[in-house]
XYZ file of N, CA and C in Angstrom:
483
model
N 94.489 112.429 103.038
C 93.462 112.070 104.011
C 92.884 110.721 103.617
N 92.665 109.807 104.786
C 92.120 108.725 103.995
C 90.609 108.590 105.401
N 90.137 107.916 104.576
C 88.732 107.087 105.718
C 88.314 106.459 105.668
N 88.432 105.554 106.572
C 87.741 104.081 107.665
C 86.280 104.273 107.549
N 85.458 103.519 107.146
C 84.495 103.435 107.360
C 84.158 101.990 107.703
N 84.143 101.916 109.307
C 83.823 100.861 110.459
C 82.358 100.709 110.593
N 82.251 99.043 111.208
C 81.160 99.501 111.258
C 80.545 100.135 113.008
N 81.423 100.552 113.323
C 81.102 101.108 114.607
C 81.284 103.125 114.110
N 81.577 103.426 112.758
C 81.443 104.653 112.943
C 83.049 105.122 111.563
N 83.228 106.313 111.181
C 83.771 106.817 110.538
C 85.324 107.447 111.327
N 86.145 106.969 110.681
C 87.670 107.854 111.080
C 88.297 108.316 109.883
N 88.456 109.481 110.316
C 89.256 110.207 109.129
C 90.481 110.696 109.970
N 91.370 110.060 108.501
C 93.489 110.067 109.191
C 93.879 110.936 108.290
N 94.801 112.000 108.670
C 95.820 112.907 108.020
C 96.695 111.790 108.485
N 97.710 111.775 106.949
C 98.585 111.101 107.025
C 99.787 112.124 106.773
N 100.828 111.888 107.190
C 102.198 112.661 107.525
C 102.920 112.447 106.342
N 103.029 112.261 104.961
C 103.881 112.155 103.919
C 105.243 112.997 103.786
N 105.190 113.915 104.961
C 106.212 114.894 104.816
C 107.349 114.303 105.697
N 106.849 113.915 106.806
C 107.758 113.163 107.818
C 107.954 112.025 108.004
N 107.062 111.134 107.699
C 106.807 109.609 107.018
C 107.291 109.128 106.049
N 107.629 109.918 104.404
C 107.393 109.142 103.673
C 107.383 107.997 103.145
N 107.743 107.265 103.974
C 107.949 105.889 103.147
C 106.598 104.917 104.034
N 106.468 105.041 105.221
C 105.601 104.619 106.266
C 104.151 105.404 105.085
N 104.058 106.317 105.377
C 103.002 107.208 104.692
C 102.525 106.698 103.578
N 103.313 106.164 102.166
C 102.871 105.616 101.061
C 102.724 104.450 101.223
N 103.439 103.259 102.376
C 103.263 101.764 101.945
C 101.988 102.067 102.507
N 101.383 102.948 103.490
C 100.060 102.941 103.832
C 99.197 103.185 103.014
N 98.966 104.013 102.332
C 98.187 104.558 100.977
C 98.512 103.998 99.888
N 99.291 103.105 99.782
C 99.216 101.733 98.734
C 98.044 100.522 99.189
N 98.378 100.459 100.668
C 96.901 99.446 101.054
C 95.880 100.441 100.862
N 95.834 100.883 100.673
C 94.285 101.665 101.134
C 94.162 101.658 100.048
N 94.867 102.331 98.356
C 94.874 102.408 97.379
C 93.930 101.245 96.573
N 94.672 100.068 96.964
C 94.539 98.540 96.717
C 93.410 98.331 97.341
N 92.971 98.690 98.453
C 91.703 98.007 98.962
C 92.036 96.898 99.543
N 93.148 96.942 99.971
C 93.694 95.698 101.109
C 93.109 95.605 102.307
N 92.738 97.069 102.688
C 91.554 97.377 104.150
C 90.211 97.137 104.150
N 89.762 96.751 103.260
C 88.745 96.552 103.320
C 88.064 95.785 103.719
N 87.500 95.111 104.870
C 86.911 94.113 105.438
C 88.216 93.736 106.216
N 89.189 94.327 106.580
C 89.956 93.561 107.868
C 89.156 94.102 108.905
N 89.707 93.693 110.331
C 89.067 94.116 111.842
C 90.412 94.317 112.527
N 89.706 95.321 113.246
C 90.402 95.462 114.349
C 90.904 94.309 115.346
N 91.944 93.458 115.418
C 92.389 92.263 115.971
C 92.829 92.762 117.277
N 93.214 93.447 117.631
C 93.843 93.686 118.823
C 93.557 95.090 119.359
N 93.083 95.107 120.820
C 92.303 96.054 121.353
C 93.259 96.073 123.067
N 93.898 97.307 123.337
C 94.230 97.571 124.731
C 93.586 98.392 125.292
N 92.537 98.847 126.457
C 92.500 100.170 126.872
C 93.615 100.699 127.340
N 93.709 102.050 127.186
C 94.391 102.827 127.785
C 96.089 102.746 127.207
N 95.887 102.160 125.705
C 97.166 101.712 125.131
C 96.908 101.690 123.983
N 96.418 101.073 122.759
C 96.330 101.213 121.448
C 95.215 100.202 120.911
N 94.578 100.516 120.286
C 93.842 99.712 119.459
C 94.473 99.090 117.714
N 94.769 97.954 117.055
C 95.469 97.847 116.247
C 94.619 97.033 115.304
N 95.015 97.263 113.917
C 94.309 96.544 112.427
C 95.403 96.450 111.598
N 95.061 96.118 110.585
C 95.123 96.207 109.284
C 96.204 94.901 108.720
N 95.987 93.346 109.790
C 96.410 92.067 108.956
C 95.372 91.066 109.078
N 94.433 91.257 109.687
C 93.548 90.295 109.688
C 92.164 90.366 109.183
N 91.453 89.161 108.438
C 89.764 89.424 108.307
C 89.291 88.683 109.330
N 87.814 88.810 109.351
C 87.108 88.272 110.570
C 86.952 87.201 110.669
N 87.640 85.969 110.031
C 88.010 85.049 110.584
C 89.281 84.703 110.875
N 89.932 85.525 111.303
C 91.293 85.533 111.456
C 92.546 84.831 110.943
N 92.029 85.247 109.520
C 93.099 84.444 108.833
C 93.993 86.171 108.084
N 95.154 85.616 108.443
C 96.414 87.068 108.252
C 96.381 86.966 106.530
N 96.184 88.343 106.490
C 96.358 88.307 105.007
C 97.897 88.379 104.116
N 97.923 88.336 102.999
C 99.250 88.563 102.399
C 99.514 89.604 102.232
N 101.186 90.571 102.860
C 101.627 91.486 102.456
C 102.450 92.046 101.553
N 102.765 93.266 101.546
C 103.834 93.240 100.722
C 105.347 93.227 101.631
N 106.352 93.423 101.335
C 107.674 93.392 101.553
C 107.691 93.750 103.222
N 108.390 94.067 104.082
C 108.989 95.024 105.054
C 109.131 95.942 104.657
N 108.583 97.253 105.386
C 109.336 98.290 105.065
C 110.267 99.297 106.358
N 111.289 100.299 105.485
C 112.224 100.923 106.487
C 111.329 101.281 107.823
N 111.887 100.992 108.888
C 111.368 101.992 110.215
C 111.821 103.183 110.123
N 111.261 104.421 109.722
C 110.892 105.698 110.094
C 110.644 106.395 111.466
N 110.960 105.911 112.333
C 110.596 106.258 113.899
C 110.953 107.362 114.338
N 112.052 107.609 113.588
C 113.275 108.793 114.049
C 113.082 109.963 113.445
N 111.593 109.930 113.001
C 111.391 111.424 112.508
C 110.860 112.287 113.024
N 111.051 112.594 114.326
C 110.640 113.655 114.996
C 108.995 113.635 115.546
N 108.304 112.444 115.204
C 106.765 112.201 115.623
C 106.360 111.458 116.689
N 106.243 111.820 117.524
C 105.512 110.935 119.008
C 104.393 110.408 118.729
N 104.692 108.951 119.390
C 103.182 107.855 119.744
C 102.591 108.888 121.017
N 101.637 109.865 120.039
C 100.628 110.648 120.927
C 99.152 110.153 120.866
N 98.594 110.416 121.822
C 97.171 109.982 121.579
C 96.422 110.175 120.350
N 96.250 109.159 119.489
C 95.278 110.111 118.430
C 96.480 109.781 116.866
N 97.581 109.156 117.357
C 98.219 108.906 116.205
C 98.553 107.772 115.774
N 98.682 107.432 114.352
C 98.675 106.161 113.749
C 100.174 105.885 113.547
N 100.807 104.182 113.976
C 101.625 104.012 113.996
C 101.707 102.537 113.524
N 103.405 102.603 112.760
C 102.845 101.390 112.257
C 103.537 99.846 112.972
N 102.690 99.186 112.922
C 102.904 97.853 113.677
C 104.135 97.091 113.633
N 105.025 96.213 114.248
C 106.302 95.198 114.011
C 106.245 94.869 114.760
N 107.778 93.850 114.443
C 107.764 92.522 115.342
C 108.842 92.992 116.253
N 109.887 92.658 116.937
C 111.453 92.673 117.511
C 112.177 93.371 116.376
N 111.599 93.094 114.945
C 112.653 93.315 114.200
C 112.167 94.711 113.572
N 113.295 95.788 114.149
C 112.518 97.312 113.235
C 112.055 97.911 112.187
N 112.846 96.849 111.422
C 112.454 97.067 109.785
C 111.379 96.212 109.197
N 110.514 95.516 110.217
C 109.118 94.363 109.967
C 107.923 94.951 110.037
N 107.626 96.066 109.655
C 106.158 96.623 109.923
C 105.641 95.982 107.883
N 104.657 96.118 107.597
C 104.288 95.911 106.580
C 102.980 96.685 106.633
N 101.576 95.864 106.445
C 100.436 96.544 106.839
C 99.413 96.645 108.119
N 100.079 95.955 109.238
C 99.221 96.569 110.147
C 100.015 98.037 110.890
N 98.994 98.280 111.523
C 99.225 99.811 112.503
C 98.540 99.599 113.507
N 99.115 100.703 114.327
C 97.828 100.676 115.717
C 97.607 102.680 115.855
N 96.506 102.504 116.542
C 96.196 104.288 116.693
C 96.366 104.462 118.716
N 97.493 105.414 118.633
C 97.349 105.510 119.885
C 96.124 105.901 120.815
N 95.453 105.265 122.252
C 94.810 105.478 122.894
C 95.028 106.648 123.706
N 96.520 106.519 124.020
C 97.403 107.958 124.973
C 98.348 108.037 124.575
N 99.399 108.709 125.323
C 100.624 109.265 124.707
C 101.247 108.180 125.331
N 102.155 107.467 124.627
C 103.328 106.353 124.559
C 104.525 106.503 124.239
N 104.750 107.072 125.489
C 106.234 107.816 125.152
C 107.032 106.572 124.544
N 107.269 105.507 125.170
C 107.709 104.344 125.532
C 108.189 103.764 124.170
N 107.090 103.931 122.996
C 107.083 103.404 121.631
C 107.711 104.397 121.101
N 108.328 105.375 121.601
C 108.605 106.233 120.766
C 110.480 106.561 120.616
N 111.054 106.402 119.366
C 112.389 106.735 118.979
C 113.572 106.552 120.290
N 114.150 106.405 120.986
C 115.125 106.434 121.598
C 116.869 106.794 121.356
N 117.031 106.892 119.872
C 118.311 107.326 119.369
C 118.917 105.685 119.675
N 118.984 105.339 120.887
C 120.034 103.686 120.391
C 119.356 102.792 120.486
N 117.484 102.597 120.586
C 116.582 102.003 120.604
C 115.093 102.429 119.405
N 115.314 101.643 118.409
C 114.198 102.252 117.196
C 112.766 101.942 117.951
N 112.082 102.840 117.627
C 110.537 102.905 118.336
C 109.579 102.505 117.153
N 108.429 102.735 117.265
C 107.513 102.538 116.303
C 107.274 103.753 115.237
N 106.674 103.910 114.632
C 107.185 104.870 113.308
C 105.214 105.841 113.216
N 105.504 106.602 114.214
C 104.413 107.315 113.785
C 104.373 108.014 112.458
N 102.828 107.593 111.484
C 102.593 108.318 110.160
C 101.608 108.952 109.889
N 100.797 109.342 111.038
C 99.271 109.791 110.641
C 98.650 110.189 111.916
N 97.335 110.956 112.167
C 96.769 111.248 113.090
C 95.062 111.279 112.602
N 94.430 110.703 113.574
C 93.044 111.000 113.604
C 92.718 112.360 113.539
N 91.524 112.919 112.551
C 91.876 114.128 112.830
C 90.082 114.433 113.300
N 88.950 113.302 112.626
C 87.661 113.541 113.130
C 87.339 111.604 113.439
N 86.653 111.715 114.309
C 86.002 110.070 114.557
C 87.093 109.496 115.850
N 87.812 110.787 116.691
C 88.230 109.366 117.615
C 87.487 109.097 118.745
N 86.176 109.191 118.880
C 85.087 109.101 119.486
C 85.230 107.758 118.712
N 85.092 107.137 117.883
C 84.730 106.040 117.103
C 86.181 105.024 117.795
N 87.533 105.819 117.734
C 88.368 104.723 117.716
C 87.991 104.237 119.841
N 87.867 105.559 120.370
C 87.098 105.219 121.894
C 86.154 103.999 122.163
N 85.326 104.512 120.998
C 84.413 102.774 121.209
C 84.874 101.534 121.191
N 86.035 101.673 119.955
C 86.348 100.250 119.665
C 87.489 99.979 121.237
N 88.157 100.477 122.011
C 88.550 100.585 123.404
C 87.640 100.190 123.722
N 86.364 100.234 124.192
C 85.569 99.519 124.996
C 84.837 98.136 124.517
N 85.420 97.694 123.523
C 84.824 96.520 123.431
C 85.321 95.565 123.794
N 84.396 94.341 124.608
C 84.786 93.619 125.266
C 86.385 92.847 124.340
N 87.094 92.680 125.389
C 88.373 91.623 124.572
C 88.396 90.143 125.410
N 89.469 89.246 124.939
C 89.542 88.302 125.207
C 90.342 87.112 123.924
N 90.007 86.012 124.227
C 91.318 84.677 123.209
C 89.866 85.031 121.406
N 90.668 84.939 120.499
C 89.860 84.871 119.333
C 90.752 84.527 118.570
N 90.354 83.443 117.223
C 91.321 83.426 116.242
C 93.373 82.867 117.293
N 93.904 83.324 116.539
C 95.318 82.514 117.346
C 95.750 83.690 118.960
N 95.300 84.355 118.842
C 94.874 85.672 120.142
C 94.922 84.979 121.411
N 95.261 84.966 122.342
C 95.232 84.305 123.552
C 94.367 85.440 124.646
N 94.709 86.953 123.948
C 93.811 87.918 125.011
C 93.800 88.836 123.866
N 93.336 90.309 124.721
C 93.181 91.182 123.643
C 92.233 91.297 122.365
N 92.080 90.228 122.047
C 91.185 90.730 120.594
C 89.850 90.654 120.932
N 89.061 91.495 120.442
C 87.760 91.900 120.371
C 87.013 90.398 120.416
N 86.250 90.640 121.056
C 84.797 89.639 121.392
C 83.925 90.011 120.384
N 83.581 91.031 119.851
C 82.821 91.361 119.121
C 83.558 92.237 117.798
N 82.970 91.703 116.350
C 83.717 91.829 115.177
C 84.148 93.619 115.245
N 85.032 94.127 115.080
C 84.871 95.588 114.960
C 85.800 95.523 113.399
N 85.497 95.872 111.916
C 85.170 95.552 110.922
C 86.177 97.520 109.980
N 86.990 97.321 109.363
C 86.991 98.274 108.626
C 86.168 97.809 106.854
N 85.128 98.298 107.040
C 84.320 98.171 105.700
C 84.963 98.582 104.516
N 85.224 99.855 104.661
C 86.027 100.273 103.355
C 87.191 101.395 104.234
N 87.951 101.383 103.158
C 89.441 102.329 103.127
C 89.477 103.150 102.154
N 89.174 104.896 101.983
C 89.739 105.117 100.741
C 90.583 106.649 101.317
N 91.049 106.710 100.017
C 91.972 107.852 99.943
C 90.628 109.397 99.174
N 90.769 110.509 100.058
C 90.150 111.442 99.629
C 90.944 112.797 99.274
């Protein structure tokens, strides 16, 4: 279990180590490290995902570690309420950001001849909290052209409990 403490409010994530593992630990290595600590939420969709964990509030991307494997194909749906982790085109490019689904996204999810995003975790109390950060105004911030929060939405601390 780990927890966000935002400053818009508290999320606590069960993380999936059983079906994840590799997604599951590079996550709980940042959190471990305290790599979350003071990033923000950079990118905000309603009705689609809210996403963190590469930027601080002045939007400068922090340093990661390596790529790691895409895990997508383990049987876990981008359902509302679940943490998934972020990439580029390339499937094996997630590192440390994620996004938490807003709804169910089928779309991001595994295809057998198309890799999806790699669900590893689920909100399990506070997504009233990740709801708020959905309603905050978005727009251009930092290299962002849309989408990112108008107003700082802040993970204070990260820990593992």
């Amino acid at each position: 279990m780990v927890i966000f403490k935002t400053n818009l409010g508290d999320i606590h994530i069960e993380v999936d180590a059983d079906n994840a593992p590799i997604s599951a630990e590079n996550f709980l290595a940042y959190v471990r490290d305290g790599f979350y600590d003071g990033v923000i939420f950079h990118r905000v969709i309603p009705g689609f995902v809210v996403q963190g964990g590469g930027f601080d509030e002045n939007f400068n991307q922090k340093t990661t570690r390596a790529p790691i494997k895409n895990e997508s194909a383990n049987g876990l749906d981008n359902e509302r309420g679940t943490l998934s982790m972020a990439r580029t085109q390339d499937p094996h490019s997630a590192t440390s950001q994620f996004f938490i689904n807003l709804e169910d996204n089928e779309q991001l999810n595994d295809m057998g001849t198309r890799p999806g995003y790699a669900v590893f975790g689920r909100v399990v109390e506070g997504m009233e909290v990740v709801d708020a950060i959905a309603k905050v105004p978005t727009g251009a911030a930092g290299p962002f052209r849309q989408d990112a929060p108008q107003e700082t939405v802040r993970i204070e601390s990260a820990e593992v409990i």
